[in-house]
Each structure stands twice: as C-alpha cells, then as structure tokens.
PDB file of N, CA and C in Angstrom:
ATOM      1  N   MET A   1      66.870 -69.642   8.079  1.00  0.00           N
ATOM      2  CA  MET A   1      66.483 -70.750   8.926  1.00  0.00           C
ATOM      3  C   MET A   1      64.972 -70.981   8.860  1.00  0.00           C
ATOM      4  N   LYS A   2      64.200 -69.888   8.796  1.00  0.00           N
ATOM      5  CA  LYS A   2      62.755 -70.047   8.707  1.00  0.00           C
ATOM      6  C   LYS A   2      62.350 -70.646   7.362  1.00  0.00           C
ATOM      7  N   LEU A   3      63.077 -70.286   6.331  1.00  0.00           N
ATOM      8  CA  LEU A   3      62.784 -70.852   5.017  1.00  0.00           C
ATOM      9  C   LEU A   3      63.045 -72.356   5.015  1.00  0.00           C
ATOM     10  N   PHE A   4      64.123 -72.771   5.651  1.00  0.00           N
ATOM     11  CA  PHE A   4      64.424 -74.205   5.768  1.00  0.00           C
ATOM     12  C   PHE A   4      63.335 -74.918   6.562  1.00  0.00           C
ATOM     13  N   SER A   5      62.879 -74.310   7.625  1.00  0.00           N
ATOM     14  CA  SER A   5      61.825 -74.899   8.442  1.00  0.00           C
ATOM     15  C   SER A   5      60.527 -75.020   7.654  1.00  0.00           C
ATOM     16  N   LEU A   6      60.210 -74.018   6.844  1.00  0.00           N
ATOM     17  CA  LEU A   6      59.003 -74.074   6.025  1.00  0.00           C
ATOM     18  C   LEU A   6      59.105 -75.167   4.970  1.00  0.00           C
ATOM     19  N   LEU A   7      60.231 -75.240   4.295  1.00  0.00           N
ATOM     20  CA  LEU A   7      60.423 -76.280   3.280  1.00  0.00           C
ATOM     21  C   LEU A   7      60.405 -77.681   3.901  1.00  0.00           C
ATOM     22  N   LEU A   8      60.998 -77.815   5.069  1.00  0.00           N
ATOM     23  CA  LEU A   8      60.997 -79.105   5.756  1.00  0.00           C
ATOM     24  C   LEU A   8      59.587 -79.500   6.182  1.00  0.00           C
ATOM     25  N   SER A   9      58.813 -78.558   6.669  1.00  0.00           N
ATOM     26  CA  SER A   9      57.435 -78.856   7.070  1.00  0.00           C
ATOM     27  C   SER A   9      56.589 -79.289   5.878  1.00  0.00           C
ATOM     28  N   VAL A  10      56.739 -78.601   4.770  1.00  0.00           N
ATOM     29  CA  VAL A  10      55.967 -78.959   3.572  1.00  0.00           C
ATOM     30  C   VAL A  10      56.387 -80.330   3.062  1.00  0.00           C
ATOM     31  N   THR A  11      57.671 -80.593   3.035  1.00  0.00           N
ATOM     32  CA  THR A  11      58.178 -81.876   2.543  1.00  0.00           C
ATOM     33  C   THR A  11      57.708 -83.034   3.425  1.00  0.00           C
ATOM     34  N   VAL A  12      57.849 -82.881   4.723  1.00  0.00           N
ATOM     35  CA  VAL A  12      57.448 -83.945   5.639  1.00  0.00           C
ATOM     36  C   VAL A  12      55.934 -84.148   5.590  1.00  0.00           C
ATOM     37  N   PHE A  13      55.171 -83.065   5.410  1.00  0.00           N
ATOM     38  CA  PHE A  13      53.723 -83.208   5.300  1.00  0.00           C
ATOM     39  C   PHE A  13      53.350 -84.071   4.106  1.00  0.00           C
ATOM     40  N   PHE A  14      53.953 -83.811   2.945  1.00  0.00           N
ATOM     41  CA  PHE A  14      53.594 -84.588   1.763  1.00  0.00           C
ATOM     42  C   PHE A  14      54.101 -86.028   1.840  1.00  0.00           C
ATOM     43  N   VAL A  15      55.248 -86.254   2.467  1.00  0.00           N
ATOM     44  CA  VAL A  15      55.746 -87.628   2.635  1.00  0.00           C
ATOM     45  C   VAL A  15      54.829 -88.405   3.575  1.00  0.00           C
ATOM     46  N   SER A  16      54.437 -87.782   4.672  1.00  0.00           N
ATOM     47  CA  SER A  16      53.544 -88.481   5.596  1.00  0.00           C
ATOM     48  C   SER A  16      52.151 -88.659   4.999  1.00  0.00           C
ATOM     49  N   LEU A  17      51.699 -87.726   4.167  1.00  0.00           N
ATOM     50  CA  LEU A  17      50.431 -87.896   3.465  1.00  0.00           C
ATOM     51  C   LEU A  17      50.491 -89.077   2.498  1.00  0.00           C
ATOM     52  N   TYR A  18      51.626 -89.228   1.830  1.00  0.00           N
ATOM     53  CA  TYR A  18      51.820 -90.369   0.923  1.00  0.00           C
ATOM     54  C   TYR A  18      51.695 -91.693   1.686  1.00  0.00           C
ATOM     55  N   PHE A  19      52.391 -91.799   2.821  1.00  0.00           N
ATOM     56  CA  PHE A  19      52.320 -93.033   3.599  1.00  0.00           C
ATOM     57  C   PHE A  19      50.955 -93.222   4.239  1.00  0.00           C
ATOM     58  N   PHE A  20      50.281 -92.120   4.576  1.00  0.00           N
ATOM     59  CA  PHE A  20      48.926 -92.225   5.111  1.00  0.00           C
ATOM     60  C   PHE A  20      47.970 -92.804   4.073  1.00  0.00           C
ATOM     61  N   ILE A  21      48.056 -92.326   2.846  1.00  0.00           N
ATOM     62  CA  ILE A  21      47.205 -92.838   1.773  1.00  0.00           C
ATOM     63  C   ILE A  21      47.572 -94.280   1.437  1.00  0.00           C
ATOM     64  N   LEU A  22      48.859 -94.588   1.508  1.00  0.00           N
ATOM     65  CA  LEU A  22      49.318 -95.941   1.205  1.00  0.00           C
ATOM     66  C   LEU A  22      48.832 -96.951   2.244  1.00  0.00           C
ATOM     67  N   GLU A  23      48.804 -96.565   3.520  1.00  0.00           N
ATOM     68  CA  GLU A  23      48.465 -97.493   4.597  1.00  0.00           C
ATOM     69  C   GLU A  23      46.990 -97.488   4.961  1.00  0.00           C
ATOM     70  N   LEU A  24      46.203 -96.595   4.435  1.00  0.00           N
ATOM     71  CA  LEU A  24      44.811 -96.473   4.858  1.00  0.00           C
ATOM     72  C   LEU A  24      43.961 -97.701   4.540  1.00  0.00           C
ATOM     73  N   PRO A  25      44.011 -98.249   3.319  1.00  0.00           N
ATOM     74  CA  PRO A  25      43.114 -99.375   3.035  1.00  0.00           C
ATOM     75  C   PRO A  25      43.631-100.734   3.509  1.00  0.00           C
ATOM     76  N   VAL A  26      44.733-100.779   4.231  1.00  0.00           N
ATOM     77  CA  VAL A  26      45.319-102.052   4.671  1.00  0.00           C
ATOM     78  C   VAL A  26      44.573-102.535   5.922  1.00  0.00           C
ATOM     79  N   ARG A  27      44.979-103.660   6.463  1.00  0.00           N
ATOM     80  CA  ARG A  27      44.349-104.264   7.648  1.00  0.00           C
ATOM     81  C   ARG A  27      44.079-103.228   8.734  1.00  0.00           C
ATOM     82  N   VAL A  28      43.098-103.540   9.549  1.00  0.00           N
ATOM     83  CA  VAL A  28      42.754-102.628  10.636  1.00  0.00           C
ATOM     84  C   VAL A  28      42.987-103.349  11.959  1.00  0.00           C
ATOM     85  N   GLY A  29      44.243-103.347  12.366  1.00  0.00           N
ATOM     86  CA  GLY A  29      44.597-103.906  13.664  1.00  0.00           C
ATOM     87  C   GLY A  29      45.013-102.773  14.586  1.00  0.00           C
ATOM     88  N   LEU A  30      45.341-103.110  15.807  1.00  0.00           N
ATOM     89  CA  LEU A  30      45.735-102.091  16.779  1.00  0.00           C
ATOM     90  C   LEU A  30      47.018-101.392  16.356  1.00  0.00           C
ATOM     91  N   ASN A  31      47.976-102.159  15.845  1.00  0.00           N
ATOM     92  CA  ASN A  31      49.224-101.550  15.403  1.00  0.00           C
ATOM     93  C   ASN A  31      48.996-100.598  14.230  1.00  0.00           C
ATOM     94  N   ASP A  32      48.108-100.959  13.327  1.00  0.00           N
ATOM     95  CA  ASP A  32      47.811-100.084  12.187  1.00  0.00           C
ATOM     96  C   ASP A  32      47.115 -98.806  12.627  1.00  0.00           C
ATOM     97  N   ILE A  33      46.228 -98.924  13.612  1.00  0.00           N
ATOM     98  CA  ILE A  33      45.553 -97.728  14.123  1.00  0.00           C
ATOM     99  C   ILE A  33      46.557 -96.792  14.790  1.00  0.00           C
ATOM    100  N   ILE A  34      47.492 -97.350  15.544  1.00  0.00           N
ATOM    101  CA  ILE A  34      48.524 -96.534  16.191  1.00  0.00           C
ATOM    102  C   ILE A  34      49.411 -95.873  15.145  1.00  0.00           C
ATOM    103  N   TYR A  35      49.782 -96.618  14.116  1.00  0.00           N
ATOM    104  CA  TYR A  35      50.636 -96.075  13.051  1.00  0.00           C
ATOM    105  C   TYR A  35      49.946 -94.933  12.303  1.00  0.00           C
ATOM    106  N   VAL A  36      48.675 -95.126  11.956  1.00  0.00           N
ATOM    107  CA  VAL A  36      47.940 -94.093  11.232  1.00  0.00           C
ATOM    108  C   VAL A  36      47.721 -92.874  12.120  1.00  0.00           C
ATOM    109  N   SER A  37      47.464 -93.090  13.408  1.00  0.00           N
ATOM    110  CA  SER A  37      47.281 -91.947  14.305  1.00  0.00           C
ATOM    111  C   SER A  37      48.584 -91.159  14.482  1.00  0.00           C
ATOM    112  N   LEU A  38      49.714 -91.846  14.497  1.00  0.00           N
ATOM    113  CA  LEU A  38      51.002 -91.141  14.560  1.00  0.00           C
ATOM    114  C   LEU A  38      51.252 -90.337  13.282  1.00  0.00           C
ATOM    115  N   LEU A  39      50.838 -90.883  12.142  1.00  0.00           N
ATOM    116  CA  LEU A  39      50.961 -90.127  10.898  1.00  0.00           C
ATOM    117  C   LEU A  39      50.068 -88.884  10.917  1.00  0.00           C
ATOM    118  N   VAL A  40      48.871 -89.005  11.467  1.00  0.00           N
ATOM    119  CA  VAL A  40      47.969 -87.856  11.564  1.00  0.00           C
ATOM    120  C   VAL A  40      48.558 -86.800  12.491  1.00  0.00           C
ATOM    121  N   ILE A  41      49.139 -87.213  13.602  1.00  0.00           N
ATOM    122  CA  ILE A  41      49.777 -86.264  14.522  1.00  0.00           C
ATOM    123  C   ILE A  41      50.957 -85.580  13.841  1.00  0.00           C
ATOM    124  N   LEU A  42      51.756 -86.325  13.089  1.00  0.00           N
ATOM    125  CA  LEU A  42      52.878 -85.738  12.363  1.00  0.00           C
ATOM    126  C   LEU A  42      52.404 -84.719  11.332  1.00  0.00           C
ATOM    127  N   MET A  43      51.316 -85.040  10.629  1.00  0.00           N
ATOM    128  CA  MET A  43      50.781 -84.086   9.653  1.00  0.00           C
ATOM    129  C   MET A  43      50.236 -82.843  10.342  1.00  0.00           C
ATOM    130  N   ALA A  44      49.638 -82.996  11.520  1.00  0.00           N
ATOM    131  CA  ALA A  44      49.146 -81.839  12.267  1.00  0.00           C
ATOM    132  C   ALA A  44      50.300 -80.946  12.714  1.00  0.00           C
ATOM    133  N   ILE A  45      51.405 -81.547  13.137  1.00  0.00           N
ATOM    134  CA  ILE A  45      52.584 -80.771  13.526  1.00  0.00           C
ATOM    135  C   ILE A  45      53.140 -80.021  12.320  1.00  0.00           C
ATOM    136  N   CYS A  46      53.141 -80.655  11.167  1.00  0.00           N
ATOM    137  CA  CYS A  46      53.625 -79.997   9.947  1.00  0.00           C
ATOM    138  C   CYS A  46      52.720 -78.842   9.545  1.00  0.00           C
ATOM    139  N   VAL A  47      51.415 -79.006   9.708  1.00  0.00           N
ATOM    140  CA  VAL A  47      50.490 -77.917   9.383  1.00  0.00           C
ATOM    141  C   VAL A  47      50.726 -76.730  10.310  1.00  0.00           C
ATOM    142  N   VAL A  48      50.970 -76.985  11.582  1.00  0.00           N
ATOM    143  CA  VAL A  48      51.281 -75.900  12.523  1.00  0.00           C
ATOM    144  C   VAL A  48      52.579 -75.214  12.124  1.00  0.00           C
ATOM    145  N   GLY A  49      53.580 -75.985  11.718  1.00  0.00           N
ATOM    146  CA  GLY A  49      54.840 -75.389  11.256  1.00  0.00           C
ATOM    147  C   GLY A  49      54.655 -74.542  10.009  1.00  0.00           C
ATOM    148  N   ILE A  50      53.785 -74.965   9.113  1.00  0.00           N
ATOM    149  CA  ILE A  50      53.516 -74.186   7.904  1.00  0.00           C
ATOM    150  C   ILE A  50      52.792 -72.904   8.266  1.00  0.00           C
ATOM    151  N   ILE A  51      51.834 -72.983   9.189  1.00  0.00           N
ATOM    152  CA  ILE A  51      51.105 -71.783   9.601  1.00  0.00           C
ATOM    153  C   ILE A  51      52.036 -70.789  10.286  1.00  0.00           C
ATOM    154  N   ILE A  52      52.921 -71.273  11.122  1.00  0.00           N
ATOM    155  CA  ILE A  52      53.859 -70.384  11.821  1.00  0.00           C
ATOM    156  C   ILE A  52      54.782 -69.687  10.832  1.00  0.00           C
ATOM    157  N   ASN A  53      55.255 -70.390   9.838  1.00  0.00           N
ATOM    158  CA  ASN A  53      56.212 -69.820   8.888  1.00  0.00           C
ATOM    159  C   ASN A  53      55.546 -69.218   7.662  1.00  0.00           C
ATOM    160  N   TRP A  54      54.228 -69.161   7.606  1.00  0.00           N
ATOM    161  CA  TRP A  54      53.526 -68.619   6.447  1.00  0.00           C
ATOM    162  C   TRP A  54      53.813 -67.134   6.277  1.00  0.00           C
ATOM    163  N   GLY A  55      54.081 -66.419   7.366  1.00  0.00           N
ATOM    164  CA  GLY A  55      54.402 -64.997   7.288  1.00  0.00           C
ATOM    165  C   GLY A  55      55.649 -64.734   6.456  1.00  0.00           C
ATOM    166  N   LEU A  56      56.553 -65.671   6.429  1.00  0.00           N
ATOM    167  CA  LEU A  56      57.765 -65.522   5.621  1.00  0.00           C
ATOM    168  C   LEU A  56      57.419 -65.428   4.146  1.00  0.00           C
ATOM    169  N   LEU A  57      56.546 -66.297   3.663  1.00  0.00           N
ATOM    170  CA  LEU A  57      56.131 -66.234   2.261  1.00  0.00           C
ATOM    171  C   LEU A  57      55.301 -64.987   1.991  1.00  0.00           C
ATOM    172  N   TYR A  58      54.436 -64.632   2.937  1.00  0.00           N
ATOM    173  CA  TYR A  58      53.591 -63.462   2.756  1.00  0.00           C
ATOM    174  C   TYR A  58      54.431 -62.194   2.651  1.00  0.00           C
ATOM    175  N   ARG A  59      55.485 -62.098   3.482  1.00  0.00           N
ATOM    176  CA  ARG A  59      56.367 -60.923   3.408  1.00  0.00           C
ATOM    177  C   ARG A  59      57.140 -60.885   2.103  1.00  0.00           C
ATOM    178  N   ARG A  60      57.576 -62.031   1.599  1.00  0.00           N
ATOM    179  CA  ARG A  60      58.327 -62.053   0.340  1.00  0.00           C
ATOM    180  C   ARG A  60      57.448 -61.659  -0.835  1.00  0.00           C
ATOM    181  N   ILE A  61      56.194 -62.080  -0.822  1.00  0.00           N
ATOM    182  CA  ILE A  61      55.282 -61.698  -1.898  1.00  0.00           C
ATOM    183  C   ILE A  61      54.958 -60.215  -1.798  1.00  0.00           C
ATOM    184  N   ARG A  62      54.736 -59.750  -0.597  1.00  0.00           N
ATOM    185  CA  ARG A  62      54.351 -58.357  -0.385  1.00  0.00           C
ATOM    186  C   ARG A  62      55.534 -57.408  -0.574  1.00  0.00           C
ATOM    187  N   LYS A  63      56.760 -57.888  -0.422  1.00  0.00           N
ATOM    188  CA  LYS A  63      57.944 -57.044  -0.515  1.00  0.00           C
ATOM    189  C   LYS A  63      58.128 -56.491  -1.925  1.00  0.00           C
ATOM    190  N   ASN A  64      57.650 -57.168  -2.931  1.00  0.00           N
ATOM    191  CA  ASN A  64      57.852 -56.742  -4.309  1.00  0.00           C
ATOM    192  C   ASN A  64      56.937 -55.589  -4.718  1.00  0.00           C
ATOM    193  N   ARG A  65      55.934 -55.280  -3.918  1.00  0.00           N
ATOM    194  CA  ARG A  65      55.052 -54.169  -4.243  1.00  0.00           C
ATOM    195  C   ARG A  65      55.694 -52.846  -3.864  1.00  0.00           C
ATOM    196  N   PRO A  66      55.487 -51.827  -4.668  1.00  0.00           N
ATOM    197  CA  PRO A  66      56.019 -50.515  -4.292  1.00  0.00           C
ATOM    198  C   PRO A  66      55.203 -49.908  -3.149  1.00  0.00           C
ATOM    199  N   ILE A  67      55.872 -49.175  -2.305  1.00  0.00           N
ATOM    200  CA  ILE A  67      55.220 -48.530  -1.170  1.00  0.00           C
ATOM    201  C   ILE A  67      54.885 -47.094  -1.574  1.00  0.00           C
ATOM    202  N   LEU A  68      53.661 -46.707  -1.365  1.00  0.00           N
ATOM    203  CA  LEU A  68      53.194 -45.392  -1.752  1.00  0.00           C
ATOM    204  C   LEU A  68      53.032 -44.545  -0.495  1.00  0.00           C
ATOM    205  N   TYR A  69      53.777 -43.453  -0.433  1.00  0.00           N
ATOM    206  CA  TYR A  69      53.674 -42.538   0.694  1.00  0.00           C
ATOM    207  C   TYR A  69      52.823 -41.346   0.280  1.00  0.00           C
ATOM    208  N   ILE A  70      51.827 -41.057   1.079  1.00  0.00           N
ATOM    209  CA  ILE A  70      50.962 -39.922   0.813  1.00  0.00           C
ATOM    210  C   ILE A  70      51.126 -38.932   1.950  1.00  0.00           C
ATOM    211  N   ALA A  71      51.450 -37.716   1.593  1.00  0.00           N
ATOM    212  CA  ALA A  71      51.626 -36.683   2.620  1.00  0.00           C
ATOM    213  C   ALA A  71      50.290 -35.978   2.847  1.00  0.00           C
ATOM    214  N   ASN A  72      49.953 -35.810   4.103  1.00  0.00           N
ATOM    215  CA  ASN A  72      48.716 -35.144   4.473  1.00  0.00           C
ATOM    216  C   ASN A  72      49.051 -33.710   4.857  1.00  0.00           C
ATOM    217  N   THR A  73      48.714 -32.761   4.026  1.00  0.00           N
ATOM    218  CA  THR A  73      49.034 -31.356   4.296  1.00  0.00           C
ATOM    219  C   THR A  73      47.900 -30.639   4.971  1.00  0.00           C
ATOM    220  N   PHE A  74      46.763 -31.274   5.143  1.00  0.00           N
ATOM    221  CA  PHE A  74      45.613 -30.609   5.743  1.00  0.00           C
ATOM    222  C   PHE A  74      45.658 -30.592   7.262  1.00  0.00           C
ATOM    223  N   SER A  75      46.316 -31.534   7.855  1.00  0.00           N
ATOM    224  CA  SER A  75      46.327 -31.595   9.314  1.00  0.00           C
ATOM    225  C   SER A  75      47.720 -31.246   9.841  1.00  0.00           C
ATOM    226  N   LYS A  76      47.992 -29.948   9.945  1.00  0.00           N
ATOM    227  CA  LYS A  76      49.250 -29.463  10.527  1.00  0.00           C
ATOM    228  C   LYS A  76      49.004 -29.024  11.943  1.00  0.00           C
ATOM    229  N   LYS A  77      49.996 -29.209  12.765  1.00  0.00           N
ATOM    230  CA  LYS A  77      49.866 -28.805  14.161  1.00  0.00           C
ATOM    231  C   LYS A  77      50.002 -27.295  14.283  1.00  0.00           C
ATOM    232  N   ASN A  78      49.151 -26.693  15.078  1.00  0.00           N
ATOM    233  CA  ASN A  78      49.237 -25.251  15.345  1.00  0.00           C
ATOM    234  C   ASN A  78      50.139 -25.026  16.530  1.00  0.00           C
ATOM    235  N   LYS A  79      51.089 -24.096  16.377  1.00  0.00           N
ATOM    236  CA  LYS A  79      52.005 -23.823  17.494  1.00  0.00           C
ATOM    237  C   LYS A  79      51.712 -22.490  18.116  1.00  0.00           C
TER     238      LYS A  79
END
C-alpha cells in the first residue's frame, strides 16, 4: 500500500507539474491565479507524500546490503 501511495504521489506530482508549466505563460486573471495556486498546493501535498514514503525506498535499497555482526569479547560482565 505504501508503494502504491509513493507511485501515486510521484505520478500526480509530474502531471500537475506538466499542467503548471503549460498554464504559466497564459493570461493572468483571477481564475488563472486560483488555478495555478491550486496546482502549487497539489504539488506540495505530493512532495509531502513522497517525503513520508521515502523510507520505503531507503529500506529497499539498504536491505540488499549484507549485515556484519562483530562480537565484542573485551567487555564481558563479571559475576
């Protein structure tokens, strides 16, 4: 489910970025300002979703590394 959320956030971010770039040089009326501001808010929500789910990618990349266990024989408890 987190992977789906991450993919959806990335996809929606790039789609809204496309429409933001497409609508930026057009007329500057009140409706256009509201539309562009809604696109900016949507992109901000997508960035937050990517940041929240970034740990999923980080764990998958880190999971492939071997774990090295080192035993410390110098510090034994005295009974």
